[in-house]
Coordinates of C-alpha atoms in Angstrom, one line a residue:
M53 CA 58.6 120.1 70.0
E54 CA 59.5 122.5 67.8
L55 CA 59.5 120.4 64.9
Q56 CA 56.0 119.0 65.9
A57 CA 54.5 122.7 66.3
Q58 CA 56.1 123.3 62.4
E59 CA 54.0 120.1 61.5
G60 CA 51.0 121.7 63.1
R61 CA 51.4 125.0 61.4
L62 CA 52.0 123.5 57.9
I63 CA 48.8 121.4 58.1
A64 CA 47.0 124.5 58.5
A65 CA 48.6 126.4 56.1
A66 CA 47.8 123.8 53.4
G67 CA 44.2 124.2 54.5
L68 CA 43.6 120.7 56.2
G69 CA 42.0 121.3 59.5
R70 CA 43.3 118.9 62.3
V71 CA 40.4 116.5 63.3
L72 CA 40.1 114.1 66.4
V73 CA 37.7 111.4 66.1
A74 CA 36.4 110.0 69.6
T75 CA 35.0 106.6 69.9
A76 CA 34.4 104.9 73.1
V77 CA 36.0 101.2 72.6
S78 CA 38.6 99.8 70.6
V79 CA 36.6 97.8 68.0
E80 CA 35.1 101.4 67.4
R81 CA 38.2 102.9 67.0
D82 CA 39.6 100.3 64.5
A83 CA 36.3 100.3 62.5
V84 CA 37.0 104.3 61.7
A85 CA 40.6 103.5 61.3
A86 CA 39.8 101.0 58.6
G87 CA 37.8 103.2 57.1
L88 CA 40.4 106.3 57.1
G89 CA 43.2 103.6 55.9
M90 CA 45.1 103.6 59.0
P91 CA 46.7 100.7 61.0
S92 CA 44.9 98.2 63.2
L93 CA 45.7 98.7 67.1
G94 CA 45.9 96.9 70.2
P95 CA 43.3 97.7 72.5
Y96 CA 44.6 100.4 74.3
D97 CA 46.4 102.6 71.5
A98 CA 45.6 105.5 69.5
V99 CA 46.1 106.3 65.8
L100 CA 47.5 109.5 65.4
G101 CA 48.6 111.5 62.2
A102 CA 51.2 114.2 61.5
A103 CA 51.3 116.6 64.3
G104 CA 49.6 114.4 66.9
R105 CA 52.2 112.2 67.9
A106 CA 53.3 114.3 70.8
H107 CA 50.1 114.4 72.2
P108 CA 48.4 111.1 72.4
S109 CA 45.3 110.6 74.8
R110 CA 47.1 107.1 76.6
P111 CA 44.9 105.5 79.0
S112 CA 47.1 103.0 81.1
G113 CA 49.8 104.6 79.6
T114 CA 49.6 102.8 76.5
T115 CA 51.6 103.8 73.0
A116 CA 50.5 105.9 70.4
H117 CA 51.0 105.4 66.5
G118 CA 51.1 107.8 63.6
G119 CA 53.7 109.8 61.3
D120 CA 52.1 109.2 57.6
G121 CA 51.0 112.7 57.3
R122 CA 47.0 112.6 58.1
S123 CA 45.7 115.5 60.1
L124 CA 43.3 113.2 61.3
D125 CA 43.4 111.4 64.9
V126 CA 41.2 108.5 66.3
I127 CA 41.5 108.0 70.2
A128 CA 39.2 105.4 72.0
V129 CA 37.8 107.7 75.1
G130 CA 36.0 105.3 77.4
V131 CA 32.2 104.3 77.9
G132 CA 29.8 107.0 79.4
P133 CA 29.6 111.0 79.0
A134 CA 31.9 111.5 82.0
L135 CA 35.2 109.8 81.2
A136 CA 34.5 110.6 77.3
A137 CA 34.6 114.2 78.4
A138 CA 37.5 113.8 80.8
S139 CA 39.5 111.8 77.8
T140 CA 38.6 114.2 75.0
A141 CA 39.5 117.4 77.5
S142 CA 43.0 115.8 77.8
A143 CA 43.7 115.1 74.1
L144 CA 42.5 118.8 73.5
T145 CA 44.3 120.6 76.1
A146 CA 47.7 118.5 75.5
A147 CA 47.3 119.3 71.3
A148 CA 46.5 123.0 72.5
L149 CA 49.8 123.1 74.7
Q150 CA 52.2 121.7 71.6
G151 CA 51.0 124.2 69.5
T152 CA 48.8 121.8 67.3
P153 CA 45.2 122.3 68.4
Y154 CA 42.1 120.4 66.8
D155 CA 39.7 122.3 64.7
L156 CA 37.3 119.9 64.9
V157 CA 35.9 117.0 67.1
V158 CA 33.9 113.8 65.9
S159 CA 32.0 111.8 68.6
A160 CA 31.8 108.3 66.7
G161 CA 30.5 104.7 67.0
I162 CA 27.7 102.6 67.0
G163 CA 24.3 103.3 68.6
G164 CA 20.8 102.6 69.3
G165 CA 18.4 103.8 66.3
F166 CA 14.6 104.6 66.9
Q167 CA 12.8 103.3 64.5
P168 CA 11.5 103.2 61.7
E169 CA 13.5 106.5 61.0
A170 CA 17.0 104.9 61.7
P171 CA 16.9 101.2 60.7
V172 CA 19.5 98.9 61.9
G173 CA 22.7 99.2 59.9
S174 CA 22.5 103.0 58.7
L175 CA 24.6 105.6 59.4
V176 CA 23.1 109.0 61.8
V177 CA 24.8 112.6 61.5
A178 CA 23.6 114.2 64.7
D179 CA 22.0 117.9 64.0
A180 CA 21.8 118.2 67.6
I181 CA 23.7 116.3 70.4
V182 CA 21.4 115.9 73.6
A183 CA 22.0 115.2 77.2
A184 CA 18.3 113.2 77.8
D185 CA 18.5 112.4 80.9
L186 CA 20.5 114.7 82.5
G187 CA 18.0 116.2 85.1
A188 CA 15.5 115.4 87.8
E189 CA 12.5 112.7 87.7
T190 CA 9.5 114.9 89.4
E191 CA 5.4 113.7 89.8
D192 CA 5.0 115.4 86.7
G193 CA 7.6 113.9 84.7
F194 CA 11.2 114.5 83.7
L195 CA 13.2 117.9 84.0
P196 CA 16.1 118.8 82.0
V197 CA 19.0 120.3 83.8
T198 CA 18.5 123.6 82.4
E199 CA 14.7 123.5 84.0
L200 CA 16.5 123.6 87.1
G201 CA 18.9 126.6 86.6
F202 CA 21.8 124.7 85.4
G203 CA 24.4 124.2 82.4
T204 CA 22.8 122.9 79.0
V205 CA 21.5 120.0 77.6
R206 CA 22.1 120.6 73.9
H207 CA 25.1 121.6 71.6
E208 CA 24.6 122.1 67.6
P209 CA 27.0 121.2 65.2
P210 CA 27.8 123.0 62.6
A211 CA 25.0 122.8 60.1
D212 CA 26.5 122.8 57.0
L213 CA 29.2 120.3 58.2
V214 CA 25.9 118.1 58.9
R215 CA 24.9 118.7 55.5
R216 CA 28.0 118.1 53.9
V217 CA 28.5 115.0 55.9
A218 CA 25.0 113.3 55.3
G219 CA 25.3 113.9 51.8
S220 CA 28.6 112.1 51.6
A221 CA 27.9 109.2 53.9
G222 CA 24.3 108.8 52.7
A223 CA 23.4 109.3 56.3
R224 CA 19.9 110.5 57.9
S225 CA 20.5 113.7 60.1
G226 CA 18.7 114.3 63.4
A227 CA 19.4 114.5 66.9
V228 CA 21.3 112.0 68.9
L229 CA 20.5 111.6 72.5
T230 CA 23.3 111.0 75.3
V231 CA 22.2 108.9 78.0
S232 CA 23.9 107.3 81.0
T233 CA 21.7 104.2 80.9
V234 CA 20.8 102.8 77.6
T235 CA 17.0 102.3 77.2
G236 CA 15.9 98.8 77.6
T237 CA 12.2 99.4 77.4
A238 CA 9.2 100.1 75.3
V239 CA 8.1 102.7 78.0
R240 CA 11.5 104.7 78.2
A241 CA 11.7 104.6 74.4
A242 CA 8.4 106.0 73.7
A243 CA 9.1 108.9 76.6
L244 CA 12.2 109.8 75.2
R245 CA 10.7 110.1 71.5
E246 CA 8.1 112.2 72.9
R247 CA 10.6 114.8 74.6
H248 CA 12.8 114.9 71.6
P249 CA 10.7 114.1 68.7
T250 CA 13.2 114.7 66.3
A251 CA 15.8 112.2 67.8
L252 CA 17.0 109.3 65.5
A253 CA 19.5 107.5 67.7
E254 CA 20.7 107.1 72.0
A255 CA 24.4 106.4 72.7
M256 CA 26.4 107.3 75.8
E257 CA 29.4 109.5 74.8
G258 CA 28.3 112.3 72.4
F259 CA 27.2 115.0 75.1
G260 CA 30.6 114.3 77.0
V261 CA 32.6 114.9 74.0
A262 CA 30.7 117.9 73.0
E263 CA 30.7 119.5 76.5
A264 CA 34.6 118.9 76.2
A265 CA 34.9 120.6 72.9
A266 CA 33.0 123.9 73.5
A267 CA 35.0 124.0 77.0
Q268 CA 37.9 125.2 74.1
G269 CA 35.7 126.7 71.6
V270 CA 36.1 123.8 69.2
P271 CA 33.2 122.9 67.0
V272 CA 32.0 119.1 67.4
L273 CA 29.9 116.6 65.2
E274 CA 28.5 113.1 65.9
I275 CA 28.2 110.0 63.9
R276 CA 26.4 106.8 64.7
A277 CA 26.3 103.7 62.9
I278 CA 23.1 101.6 64.1
S279 CA 23.5 98.2 65.8
N280 CA 20.0 97.8 67.5
P281 CA 16.6 99.4 68.1
V282 CA 15.8 101.8 70.6
G283 CA 13.6 99.9 73.0
P284 CA 13.1 96.2 74.8
R285 CA 17.0 94.9 75.2
D286 CA 17.0 92.0 73.0
R287 CA 20.7 90.8 72.0
A288 CA 19.2 88.5 69.4
A289 CA 18.3 91.7 67.3
W290 CA 21.7 93.3 67.8
R291 CA 23.9 93.8 64.5
I292 CA 27.2 95.1 65.7
G293 CA 29.1 93.9 62.9
D294 CA 27.0 95.3 60.2
A295 CA 27.0 98.5 62.5
L296 CA 30.8 98.5 62.7
A297 CA 31.3 97.8 59.1
A298 CA 28.9 100.9 58.1
L299 CA 31.2 103.0 60.2
T300 CA 34.3 101.8 58.3
E301 CA 32.3 102.4 55.0
G302 CA 31.0 105.8 56.2
F303 CA 34.4 107.4 56.9
G304 CA 35.9 106.0 54.0
K305 CA 33.9 108.3 52.2
L306 CA 34.3 111.4 54.7
A307 CA 38.0 112.1 55.1
P308 CA 37.9 114.4 52.5
V309 CA 35.0 116.4 54.1
L310 CA 36.1 116.4 57.6
E311 CA 39.9 117.7 56.6
S312 CA 38.5 120.4 54.0
W313 CA 35.8 121.6 56.3
N314 CA 36.6 125.2 57.2
R315 CA 34.7 126.7 60.6
H316 CA 35.6 129.7 59.2
D317 CA 33.8 129.8 56.1
S318 CA 30.4 128.4 57.9

């Protein structure tokens, strides 16, 4: 344990931030890992770099891998905001208790894109992570939970980091919506765009990951590769393979940006 804490301090001394990348499922995790030059693993494994070996997220008691000197760790945290929040919080807490806390959390994966701004196969980086269906339906329309006097529905990643990531990966920046029920009709897509005019994408985990990060004072980022248009559910229009390839390509360009970013300089 002492050696692992020393590894964490050496990484910090070298100016490299510790980054946790949280995907929903293993195919997304493997796409990110491929971009970062990490090995392909089994469906429940985590990809962990230096100082990460002592605190893997281990769904179903599975094994963690790593030890190649990296300060980027990649885990699959599960589908939906609740499980994503719980799993991310566990990983962050374990790292902090080992003396090797994370400096940045990235929610990453595929998602739906609002057309035509976020075409299939493109990358989106969130300048706002928004809980789009957390609230109440009323006769006058939807009310976010904040208008009911509770909580928050929005987290904003560091603006300078968003710009650097978007520039390096060729990504568009805009709001990414977190939903517990994926949009499947044109009516709902239009309603979401009316409420969130800067939205480029929707997915199911970003806000949960952001809540866990915010609870521990860790900055958060969200990156989505677009696999399908937001709107009527048409499986024939899905391009999951293309989106995963875009995710791999994007993270292949982002490792230096993520590892070198210093929250205290922003």
